[in-house]
Each structure stands twice: as structure tokens, then as C-alpha cells.
């Protein structure tokens, strides 16, 4: 899950990270008032979308009056911001963040991430921070410094200060960077983050340190440990279906096709998507049901597929194992059809534990389904049921 800049800044602030005072706004009037409330002589109005490269795309504007803050917000809100990271369609700006502008003397890049190759948290840092970091890193890879953290000892101050020295910093600024790193490390661990990227971490003309931009990703698999994050879910960028799926513990990714798919097991689900594609079909989604799913969760998943107007056929592939049985899936299908109506053809390929019971349950409940005997046939029947290729 991505946090918005303003959410990540609020969170890091509680760990002692210095951030400029700022207020989020969703109307031009609110942005105008935010600047007035913050005080000062210059502000930055920043589009809150889950993508970087906003500055270059007109999504970060410096203004010198609260009225201009309102105007900058008006120019962004409701538009789709297209940056190097959004794709051609861009992302709709539903909120801006108004914060005090700093006199920036130096821009540092500082990130903590999970280095999957070694299974450890690592810091990456560079003295060449700011909007040009990608180009700078490509031109001079030696300017990117890395510090891998030993989980047994955590981040120690000596290593943090050595990294600051690598960035050409000394004295109080180096100390402040080491302190900022400690804050990032603590926030990273306590929030099950997979990335906290501060770019830029600015040194001001006055020698103070401020995180001017924060990108933070928290691990979806750990959100159950942080119910506070669910409140931050931005309906603007996580679709209602994705939230619904998360609520029912279904792994769900919307796609563009017309065949609604539910599969028990992520690897099998990917194989099914490949098979559909191979035979000229297009899946409307990826949906993987966990082995410990209940029939109510299965029903919620099928209802999501039934509610999708693009879906012209539903394909359910289940291999009953020791934990999730085919009849649990069948009961879920029956509940969904009873509640939402079975208005599209349903193709089921069931194998393994509970297969016979599953067929019995669907028959008893009067649910119309077509059974496929193998995966290739299942894909083929679904494509035909959805209207052919
Ligand atoms: P993005 O990385 O999406 O382009 P940033 O938040 O990093 O967006 O903003 C782009 C640039 O704008 C920064 O690199 C920085 O130079 C400048 N900037 C951002 N916030 C401030 C601020 N509060 N004060 C002064 N300059 C800022
Ligand atoms: Mg940035």
C-alpha cells in the first residue's frame, strides 16, 4: 500500500523527522486557507498522487500568496496528472498538499528499502538528490552509497555518520542526517514498510534539515497489524473492488477482459490467465482465494465478479486440497448466486478433495454451471461462453 506524501510526512514527523509545516486540501478555497493558516511568505502546492516526477509534470508549484496557492490548487484539482511514472492516462488529482517553502541549499537522496537479494533492510543515499536522481545515478553510480543493516544490531550511529560523511557532510548536518536515518529506520520497522524514500532530504540555507518529499510503501501482508492504515486507504487510487477484496482476504487485481476468474492458488491463477490469453480470451481480473477461505469469502468474491458489468462469463478453477475443499467453493458460489442472481454463464473446473460434494451442492441449490474436465477445456468453454474470441 502506498501512502500519500502528506500521510507519510505526518507519520515520519511522529518519529522526529523534520518536515515543513503543511496542510492537505481538497478544494482551492481550502488550499488558500491552508497557506494563510500556515503563515510565511512562500508555499509549495503539491498534487497528492501515488507517483513521483510531479515537479517536472507541473504537479509541484511554488507560490507567493495564499490566493496564488488557491489558484495553483485549482489548476491541479480534478485534472489528471501525467508524470514519467503514471503512464499516459495519468492519475486524477483529488487532493493537494500545501506546505511552507524552504530555501534549499542542498538536496540529498535517502531511502530505506528491503534488499531482497540479501533479505535485509538497506539504506541508499546520495549527495545528488532531487528531481535528477535517476540521471545522476545512471551517470555516476559511485555517487550512490549503500549501507546494509544487520538485523541483530540494527542501525548504529557510527555507520549512519559514516554514510553522512560519504555524502560529503560534516558537523551538525552530518549529525542531523544520522538522526534522520535513525528515525527512518525505526519508522520502517515499526510500520512494516518496504520503502521509505526521501527525495529530497533538503539542507536549507540556514543549515537545517527537512524531508521535502517522502514516498512510503507499507507491506499489504502486514496491514492487519496496522488497522490505522486502512483509514488512509485512498479511494481515489485503490478501487472500491480492491478494498472489498481486501476486506474478504481475496487477492484481486482488476484487468480489462470479459471473463471473471476465481482460482484457488496464485500460481494456478496466473496459469489460467495465460491459458485464456493463449486461446484468445481476456480475463476481467486476477482473483486468488486463500486456502483458509470461508464460503462467505468465496461468495463475496463471486458477487464481485457478478457485479462487474464487463464480465460475460465466470470461470472458477479449484483444486481441493487438505485445507480448502471444492465443496466450500461450491457453497460460496451457491450463496452468491442466491443473493446476486446467476446472470452470466459459469464454468467450473473442480478436482481433488470435495469434488463430488461440490457438484452435489451446486445441483441441490439449482445453480446452473458447466463443468470442464481439464484446464484447457475450462479456458475454452469460458471464452466461448463470453462470446468467443
Ligand atoms: P516529485 O519528486 O514528485 O517531483 P517533490 O516533492 O520532490 O516531487 O518536489 C519536486 C521538487 O520541488 C523537489 O525536488 C524540491 O526541489 C522542490 N520542493 C518540494 N517541496 C519543497 C518545499 N517545501 N520547499 C522548497 N522546495 C520544495
Ligand atoms: Mg521527489
Short mmCIF file of C-alpha atoms and ligand atoms in Angstrom, two decimals:
data_model
loop_
_atom_site.label_atom_id
_atom_site.label_comp_id
_atom_site.label_asym_id
_atom_site.label_seq_id
_atom_site.Cartn_x
_atom_site.Cartn_y
_atom_site.Cartn_z
CA UNK A 1 0.00 0.00 0.00
CA UNK A 2 1.29 3.41 -0.97
CA UNK A 3 0.91 6.30 1.40
CA UNK A 4 0.46 9.79 0.07
CA UNK A 5 3.25 12.25 0.67
CA UNK A 6 1.26 14.13 3.31
CA UNK A 7 0.34 10.90 5.13
CA UNK A 8 3.95 9.67 5.12
CA UNK A 9 5.19 13.05 6.32
CA UNK A 10 2.68 13.09 9.17
CA UNK A 11 3.82 9.61 10.18
CA UNK A 12 7.56 10.34 9.94
CA UNK A 13 7.07 13.53 11.92
CA UNK A 14 5.94 11.44 14.88
CA UNK A 15 9.35 9.72 14.71
CA UNK A 16 11.14 13.05 14.90
CA UNK A 17 11.77 13.60 11.20
CA UNK A 18 11.82 17.34 10.46
CA UNK A 19 9.20 18.21 7.82
CA UNK A 20 7.95 21.66 6.79
CA UNK A 21 4.56 22.61 8.24
CA UNK A 22 1.84 21.62 5.78
CA UNK A 23 -1.91 21.05 5.39
CA UNK A 24 -3.75 18.85 2.87
CA UNK A 25 -6.58 20.46 0.88
CA UNK A 26 -9.22 19.17 -1.49
CA UNK A 27 -10.62 22.46 -2.79
CA UNK A 28 -8.93 25.68 -3.98
CA UNK A 29 -10.54 27.53 -1.09
CA UNK A 30 -9.10 25.05 1.41
CA UNK A 31 -5.65 25.49 -0.19
CA UNK A 32 -5.91 29.28 0.10
CA UNK A 33 -6.93 28.97 3.76
CA UNK A 34 -4.18 26.38 4.39
CA UNK A 35 -1.48 28.79 3.22
CA UNK A 36 -2.93 31.56 5.37
CA UNK A 37 -3.09 29.25 8.40
CA UNK A 38 0.48 28.03 7.88
CA UNK A 39 1.83 31.56 7.61
CA UNK A 40 5.10 32.51 5.94
CA UNK A 41 5.86 34.16 2.63
CA UNK A 42 6.15 31.25 0.19
CA UNK A 43 4.41 27.90 -0.10
CA UNK A 44 4.59 24.84 -2.27
CA UNK A 45 1.34 23.35 -3.62
CA UNK A 46 1.81 19.66 -4.39
CA UNK A 47 -0.51 17.22 -6.16
CA UNK A 48 -1.12 14.16 -3.98
CA UNK A 49 -0.94 11.20 -6.34
CA UNK A 50 0.89 7.93 -5.93
CA UNK A 51 3.64 8.75 -8.40
CA UNK A 52 6.89 10.63 -8.48
CA UNK A 53 8.09 13.03 -11.13
CA UNK A 54 5.38 15.51 -10.16
CA UNK A 55 7.69 18.51 -10.15
CA UNK A 56 8.58 18.09 -13.81
CA UNK A 57 4.94 17.50 -14.73
CA UNK A 58 3.52 20.67 -13.18
CA UNK A 59 2.34 18.93 -10.03
CA UNK A 60 4.54 20.98 -7.67
CA UNK A 61 4.14 24.76 -7.74
CA UNK A 62 5.82 27.43 -5.66
CA UNK A 63 3.50 30.33 -4.78
CA UNK A 64 3.99 33.63 -3.00
CA UNK A 65 0.48 34.38 -1.72
CA UNK A 66 -2.38 32.40 -0.27
CA UNK A 67 -4.53 33.47 -3.23
CA UNK A 68 -1.92 32.03 -5.59
CA UNK A 69 -1.98 28.82 -3.52
CA UNK A 70 -5.72 28.59 -4.21
CA UNK A 71 -5.12 29.22 -7.91
CA UNK A 72 -2.36 26.59 -8.08
CA UNK A 73 -4.69 24.12 -6.38
CA UNK A 74 -7.47 24.99 -8.86
CA UNK A 75 -5.11 24.25 -11.76
CA UNK A 76 -4.35 20.78 -10.37
CA UNK A 77 -7.51 19.52 -8.65
CA UNK A 78 -9.74 17.46 -10.90
CA UNK A 79 -7.11 17.17 -13.64
CA UNK A 80 -5.20 14.02 -14.46
CA UNK A 81 -1.53 14.47 -13.71
CA UNK A 82 0.69 12.65 -16.19
CA UNK A 83 4.23 12.12 -14.92
CA UNK A 84 7.06 9.86 -16.05
CA UNK A 85 5.73 7.31 -13.53
CA UNK A 86 1.95 7.37 -14.12
CA UNK A 87 1.51 6.02 -17.64
CA UNK A 88 -0.22 8.01 -20.39
CA UNK A 89 -3.61 8.22 -18.65
CA UNK A 90 -2.19 9.90 -15.58
CA UNK A 91 -3.83 9.96 -12.15
CA UNK A 92 -6.66 12.24 -11.10
CA UNK A 93 -5.62 14.81 -8.50
CA UNK A 94 -8.16 14.73 -5.69
CA UNK A 95 -6.06 16.44 -3.07
CA UNK A 96 -3.14 18.82 -2.87
CA UNK A 97 -0.71 19.41 -0.05
CA UNK A 98 0.18 22.97 0.82
CA UNK A 99 3.42 23.35 2.74
CA UNK A 100 5.82 26.10 3.62
CA UNK A 101 8.61 26.52 1.09
CA UNK A 102 12.20 26.19 2.26
CA UNK A 103 15.31 27.92 0.93
CA UNK A 104 17.04 24.81 -0.33
CA UNK A 105 20.84 24.80 -0.39
CA UNK A 106 21.46 21.10 -0.99
CA UNK A 107 19.31 18.11 -1.91
CA UNK A 108 20.15 14.66 -0.57
CA UNK A 109 18.60 11.35 -1.58
CA UNK A 110 17.95 8.97 1.31
CA UNK A 111 15.99 5.74 1.12
CA UNK A 112 15.46 2.68 3.28
CA UNK A 113 14.27 -0.44 1.50
CA UNK A 114 14.25 -4.20 1.74
CA UNK A 115 17.20 -5.56 -0.21
CA UNK A 116 15.58 -8.83 -1.25
CA UNK A 117 18.79 -10.32 -2.56
CA UNK A 118 20.15 -10.46 1.00
CA UNK A 119 16.92 -10.26 2.96
CA UNK A 120 17.96 -7.17 4.88
CA UNK A 121 16.98 -3.56 5.24
CA UNK A 122 19.42 -1.30 3.44
CA UNK A 123 19.87 2.45 3.16
CA UNK A 124 20.69 4.07 -0.15
CA UNK A 125 21.97 7.64 -0.09
CA UNK A 126 23.36 10.15 -2.49
CA UNK A 127 24.55 13.74 -2.42
CA UNK A 128 22.89 14.13 -5.86
CA UNK A 129 19.29 14.14 -4.62
CA UNK A 130 16.36 15.96 -6.16
CA UNK A 131 14.48 15.63 -9.39
CA UNK A 132 17.51 14.46 -11.37
CA UNK A 133 18.39 11.49 -9.16
CA UNK A 134 17.73 8.86 -11.86
CA UNK A 135 20.01 10.59 -14.38
CA UNK A 136 22.64 11.26 -11.69
CA UNK A 137 22.60 7.62 -10.59
CA UNK A 138 22.93 6.42 -14.18
CA UNK A 139 25.78 8.84 -14.95
CA UNK A 140 27.71 8.29 -11.71
CA UNK A 141 26.69 5.06 -9.94
CA UNK A 142 29.57 5.59 -7.49
CA UNK A 143 27.63 8.55 -6.09
CA UNK A 144 25.03 6.15 -4.67
CA UNK A 145 26.12 4.84 -1.29
CA UNK A 146 24.67 1.78 0.37
CA UNK A 147 24.52 0.71 3.98
CA UNK A 148 23.14 -2.73 4.77
CA UNK A 149 21.71 -3.12 8.27
CA UNK A 150 22.40 -6.19 10.35
CA UNK A 151 19.03 -7.04 11.92
CA UNK A 152 20.75 -8.30 15.10
CA UNK A 153 22.31 -4.94 15.90
CA UNK A 154 20.07 -2.52 13.99
CA UNK A 155 21.31 0.80 12.66
CA UNK A 156 24.22 2.15 14.67
CA UNK A 157 25.17 5.80 14.88
CA UNK A 158 28.76 5.26 13.70
CA UNK A 159 27.62 3.65 10.44
CA UNK A 160 24.96 6.33 9.95
CA UNK A 161 27.57 9.08 10.41
CA UNK A 162 29.95 7.30 8.04
CA UNK A 163 27.20 7.28 5.40
CA UNK A 164 26.64 11.01 6.00
CA UNK A 165 30.40 11.55 5.54
CA UNK A 166 30.19 9.65 2.24
CA UNK A 167 27.71 12.30 1.14
CA UNK A 168 30.32 14.98 1.84
CA UNK A 169 28.57 16.16 5.00
CA UNK A 170 30.19 17.03 8.30
CA UNK A 171 29.44 18.67 11.64
CA UNK A 172 25.86 19.33 12.66
CA UNK A 173 24.44 18.50 9.24
CA UNK A 174 26.04 15.04 9.31
CA UNK A 175 24.68 14.52 12.83
CA UNK A 176 21.22 15.60 11.70
CA UNK A 177 21.33 13.14 8.78
CA UNK A 178 22.34 10.32 11.17
CA UNK A 179 19.43 11.25 13.44
CA UNK A 180 17.07 11.32 10.44
CA UNK A 181 18.30 7.85 9.45
CA UNK A 182 17.55 6.52 12.93
CA UNK A 183 14.01 7.95 12.64
CA UNK A 184 13.54 6.37 9.20
CA UNK A 185 14.84 3.00 10.42
CA UNK A 186 12.51 2.96 13.41
CA UNK A 187 9.52 4.02 11.30
CA UNK A 188 10.44 1.42 8.69
CA UNK A 189 10.46 -1.47 11.17
CA UNK A 190 7.50 -0.40 13.27
CA UNK A 191 5.25 0.11 10.26
CA UNK A 192 6.33 -2.94 8.23
CA UNK A 193 7.40 -0.68 5.39
CA UNK A 194 9.00 -1.95 2.22
CA UNK A 195 10.18 1.50 1.18
CA UNK A 196 10.69 4.91 2.72
CA UNK A 197 12.27 7.21 0.18
CA UNK A 198 13.06 10.81 1.00
CA UNK A 199 13.97 12.78 -2.09
CA UNK A 200 14.92 15.41 -1.50
CA UNK A 201 16.09 15.49 2.08
CA UNK A 202 16.97 19.15 1.91
CA UNK A 203 19.64 21.11 3.74
CA UNK A 204 18.37 24.70 3.93
CA UNK A 205 20.40 27.89 3.60
CA UNK A 206 20.17 28.12 7.41
CA UNK A 207 21.73 24.64 7.72
CA UNK A 208 18.54 22.87 8.85
CA UNK A 209 17.42 19.53 7.52
CA UNK A 210 13.90 18.93 6.10
CA UNK A 211 12.28 15.97 4.38
CA UNK A 212 10.65 17.72 1.39
CA UNK A 213 9.29 14.65 -0.35
CA UNK A 214 8.51 11.24 1.13
CA UNK A 215 7.41 8.13 -0.68
CA UNK A 216 6.37 5.33 1.64
CA UNK A 217 5.09 1.85 0.88
CA UNK A 218 3.86 -0.48 3.60
CA UNK A 219 3.60 -4.21 3.13
CA UNK A 220 -0.01 -5.19 2.33
CA UNK A 221 0.54 -8.52 4.08
CA UNK A 222 1.19 -6.72 7.35
CA UNK A 223 -1.70 -4.26 7.22
CA UNK A 224 -3.68 -6.41 9.61
CA UNK A 225 -1.12 -5.36 12.22
CA UNK A 226 -1.79 -1.69 11.46
CA UNK A 227 -5.53 -1.05 11.32
CA UNK A 228 -4.71 2.68 11.28
CA UNK A 229 -3.51 2.31 7.66
CA UNK A 230 -6.88 1.10 6.42
CA UNK A 231 -8.21 4.55 7.26
CA UNK A 232 -5.61 6.06 4.95
CA UNK A 233 -6.79 4.00 2.05
CA UNK A 234 -7.32 6.46 -0.67
CA UNK A 235 -10.48 5.53 -2.50
CA UNK A 236 -9.20 7.63 -5.36
CA UNK A 237 -6.38 5.27 -6.16
CA UNK A 238 -7.48 1.98 -4.68
CA UNK A 239 -10.71 0.96 -6.40
CA UNK A 240 -13.81 0.08 -4.40
CA UNK A 241 -13.44 -3.53 -5.62
CA UNK A 242 -9.87 -3.76 -4.39
CA UNK A 243 -10.96 -2.56 -0.96
CA UNK A 244 -13.87 -5.02 -0.99
CA UNK A 245 -11.49 -7.83 -1.99
CA UNK A 246 -9.07 -6.93 0.77
CA UNK A 247 -11.92 -6.99 3.28
CA UNK A 248 -12.65 -10.59 2.27
CA UNK A 249 -8.97 -11.56 2.11
CA UNK A 250 -9.04 -12.20 -1.62
CA UNK A 251 -6.05 -11.36 -3.79
CA UNK A 252 -7.67 -9.34 -6.53
CA UNK A 253 -6.31 -7.36 -9.46
CA UNK A 254 -8.72 -5.78 -11.95
CA UNK A 255 -7.95 -6.34 -15.64
CA UNK A 256 -9.51 -5.35 -18.95
CA UNK A 257 -11.19 -8.52 -20.31
CA UNK A 258 -14.68 -10.03 -20.02
CA UNK A 259 -14.05 -13.35 -18.23
CA UNK A 260 -14.35 -13.14 -14.47
CA UNK A 261 -11.91 -15.54 -12.89
CA UNK A 262 -11.68 -17.12 -9.43
CA UNK A 263 -8.91 -19.61 -8.77
CA UNK A 264 -7.62 -21.31 -5.65
CA UNK A 265 -3.90 -20.56 -5.66
CA UNK A 266 -2.00 -17.63 -7.13
CA UNK A 267 0.30 -19.71 -9.34
CA UNK A 268 -2.62 -21.66 -10.77
CA UNK A 269 -4.49 -18.39 -11.29
CA UNK A 270 -1.60 -16.99 -13.33
CA UNK A 271 -1.50 -20.19 -15.38
CA UNK A 272 -5.24 -19.84 -16.06
CA UNK A 273 -4.79 -16.23 -17.19
CA UNK A 274 -2.05 -17.43 -19.55
CA UNK A 275 -4.29 -20.20 -20.89
CA UNK A 276 -7.13 -17.77 -21.54
CA UNK A 277 -4.78 -15.38 -23.31
CA UNK A 278 -3.23 -18.21 -25.28
CA UNK A 279 -6.62 -19.22 -26.64
CA UNK A 280 -7.63 -15.68 -27.49
CA UNK A 281 -9.60 -14.82 -24.34
CA UNK A 282 -9.19 -11.91 -21.94
CA UNK A 283 -9.60 -12.16 -18.18
CA UNK A 284 -11.50 -9.42 -16.37
CA UNK A 285 -9.42 -9.92 -13.28
CA UNK A 286 -6.98 -11.98 -11.28
CA UNK A 287 -8.53 -13.48 -8.14
CA UNK A 288 -6.81 -15.90 -5.84
CA UNK A 289 -8.67 -17.46 -2.91
CA UNK A 290 -6.59 -18.34 0.15
CA UNK A 291 -6.54 -21.94 1.38
CA UNK A 292 -8.26 -20.94 4.64
CA UNK A 293 -11.06 -19.03 2.90
CA UNK A 294 -14.60 -19.47 4.19
CA UNK A 295 -17.61 -19.99 1.94
CA UNK A 296 -18.71 -16.44 2.82
CA UNK A 297 -15.42 -15.08 1.49
CA UNK A 298 -15.82 -17.15 -1.67
CA UNK A 299 -19.38 -15.82 -2.02
CA UNK A 300 -18.09 -12.25 -1.67
CA UNK A 301 -15.57 -12.90 -4.44
CA UNK A 302 -18.17 -14.38 -6.81
CA UNK A 303 -20.51 -11.48 -6.08
CA UNK A 304 -17.74 -9.07 -7.06
CA UNK A 305 -17.42 -10.87 -10.39
CA UNK A 306 -21.20 -10.88 -10.87
CA UNK A 307 -21.33 -7.16 -10.12
CA UNK A 308 -18.78 -6.35 -12.81
CA UNK A 309 -20.78 -5.29 -15.89
CA UNK A 310 -17.85 -6.20 -18.16
CA UNK A 311 -17.96 -9.84 -17.05
CA UNK A 312 -19.75 -12.03 -19.63
CA UNK A 313 -18.73 -15.41 -18.18
CA UNK A 314 -17.27 -16.64 -14.92
CA UNK A 315 -14.56 -19.27 -14.71
CA UNK A 316 -13.92 -20.95 -11.37
CA UNK A 317 -10.94 -23.28 -11.11
CA UNK A 318 -10.39 -25.09 -7.86
CA UNK A 319 -8.17 -27.90 -6.77
CA UNK A 320 -9.44 -29.21 -3.47
CA UNK A 321 -6.57 -29.82 -1.13
CA UNK A 322 -6.23 -30.66 2.52
CA UNK A 323 -7.44 -27.25 3.66
CA UNK A 324 -9.68 -25.65 1.05
CA UNK A 325 -12.19 -28.16 -0.27
CA UNK A 326 -14.08 -27.92 -3.55
CA UNK A 327 -17.41 -28.02 -1.71
CA UNK A 328 -16.50 -24.87 0.24
CA UNK A 329 -16.04 -23.11 -3.10
CA UNK A 330 -19.33 -24.58 -4.38
CA UNK A 331 -21.21 -23.40 -1.30
CA UNK A 332 -19.76 -19.92 -1.81
CA UNK A 333 -20.89 -19.93 -5.44
CA UNK A 334 -24.38 -21.04 -4.40
CA UNK A 335 -24.67 -18.29 -1.77
CA UNK A 336 -23.52 -15.65 -4.29
CA UNK A 337 -25.94 -16.84 -6.97
CA UNK A 338 -28.81 -16.87 -4.49
CA UNK A 339 -28.03 -13.33 -3.36
CA UNK A 340 -26.94 -11.72 -6.62
CA UNK A 341 -28.56 -13.91 -9.30
CA UNK A 342 -26.72 -16.14 -11.72
CA UNK A 343 -26.96 -13.94 -14.80
CA UNK A 344 -23.78 -14.99 -16.64
CA UNK A 345 -22.64 -18.45 -17.69
CA UNK A 346 -20.49 -20.12 -15.06
CA UNK A 347 -17.78 -22.61 -15.94
CA UNK A 348 -16.37 -24.72 -13.11
CA UNK A 349 -13.39 -26.97 -13.14
CA UNK A 350 -13.09 -28.76 -9.80
CA UNK A 351 -10.66 -31.50 -8.90
CA UNK A 352 -9.48 -33.10 -5.69
CA UNK A 353 -11.00 -33.12 -2.22
CA UNK A 354 -14.73 -32.46 -2.13
CA UNK A 355 -15.29 -32.52 -5.92
CA UNK A 356 -18.36 -34.79 -5.75
CA UNK A 357 -19.83 -32.88 -2.83
CA UNK A 358 -19.28 -29.65 -4.74
CA UNK A 359 -21.27 -30.89 -7.72
CA UNK A 360 -23.98 -32.18 -5.41
CA UNK A 361 -24.20 -28.84 -3.60
CA UNK A 362 -24.48 -26.87 -6.86
CA UNK A 363 -27.11 -29.27 -8.24
CA UNK A 364 -29.11 -29.22 -4.99
CA UNK A 365 -29.10 -25.42 -4.97
CA UNK A 366 -30.14 -25.32 -8.60
CA UNK A 367 -27.07 -23.37 -9.70
CA UNK A 368 -26.54 -23.66 -13.45
CA UNK A 369 -22.91 -24.43 -14.16
CA UNK A 370 -20.97 -26.10 -16.95
CA UNK A 371 -18.30 -28.48 -15.74
CA UNK A 372 -14.98 -28.74 -17.53
CA UNK A 373 -12.85 -31.83 -17.24
CA UNK A 374 -9.47 -30.18 -17.61
CA UNK A 375 -7.92 -26.73 -17.52
CA UNK A 376 -7.65 -26.26 -21.29
CA UNK A 377 -11.30 -27.16 -21.74
CA UNK A 378 -12.24 -24.85 -18.88
CA UNK A 379 -10.49 -21.93 -20.57
CA UNK A 380 -12.06 -22.77 -23.93
CA UNK A 381 -15.60 -23.05 -22.53
CA UNK A 382 -15.21 -19.75 -20.70
CA UNK A 383 -14.07 -17.99 -23.86
CA UNK A 384 -16.99 -19.38 -25.85
CA UNK A 385 -19.45 -18.53 -23.07
CA UNK A 386 -18.14 -14.96 -23.00
CA UNK A 387 -18.88 -14.56 -26.69
CA UNK A 388 -15.90 -16.17 -28.39
CA UNK A 389 -12.62 -14.62 -29.45
P1 LIG B 1 8.47 14.89 -7.21
O1 LIG B 1 9.60 14.07 -6.68
O2 LIG B 1 7.23 14.10 -7.40
O3 LIG B 1 8.84 15.69 -8.42
P2 LIG B 1 8.94 16.67 -4.92
O4 LIG B 1 8.08 16.78 -3.71
O5 LIG B 1 10.26 16.02 -4.76
O6 LIG B 1 8.08 15.99 -6.08
O7 LIG B 1 9.12 18.15 -5.47
C1 LIG B 1 9.93 18.45 -6.58
C2 LIG B 1 10.98 19.47 -6.20
O8 LIG B 1 10.35 20.63 -5.67
C3 LIG B 1 11.91 18.98 -5.09
O9 LIG B 1 12.99 18.25 -5.62
C4 LIG B 1 12.33 20.27 -4.45
O10 LIG B 1 13.45 20.83 -5.17
C5 LIG B 1 11.14 21.18 -4.63
N1 LIG B 1 10.34 21.25 -3.40
C6 LIG B 1 9.43 20.38 -2.96
N2 LIG B 1 8.90 20.74 -1.77
C7 LIG B 1 9.52 21.88 -1.43
C8 LIG B 1 9.44 22.78 -0.31
N3 LIG B 1 8.61 22.57 0.71
N4 LIG B 1 10.24 23.87 -0.31
C9 LIG B 1 11.09 24.12 -1.34
N5 LIG B 1 11.21 23.33 -2.41
C10 LIG B 1 10.44 22.22 -2.48
MG1 LIG B 2 10.76 14.00 -5.03
#
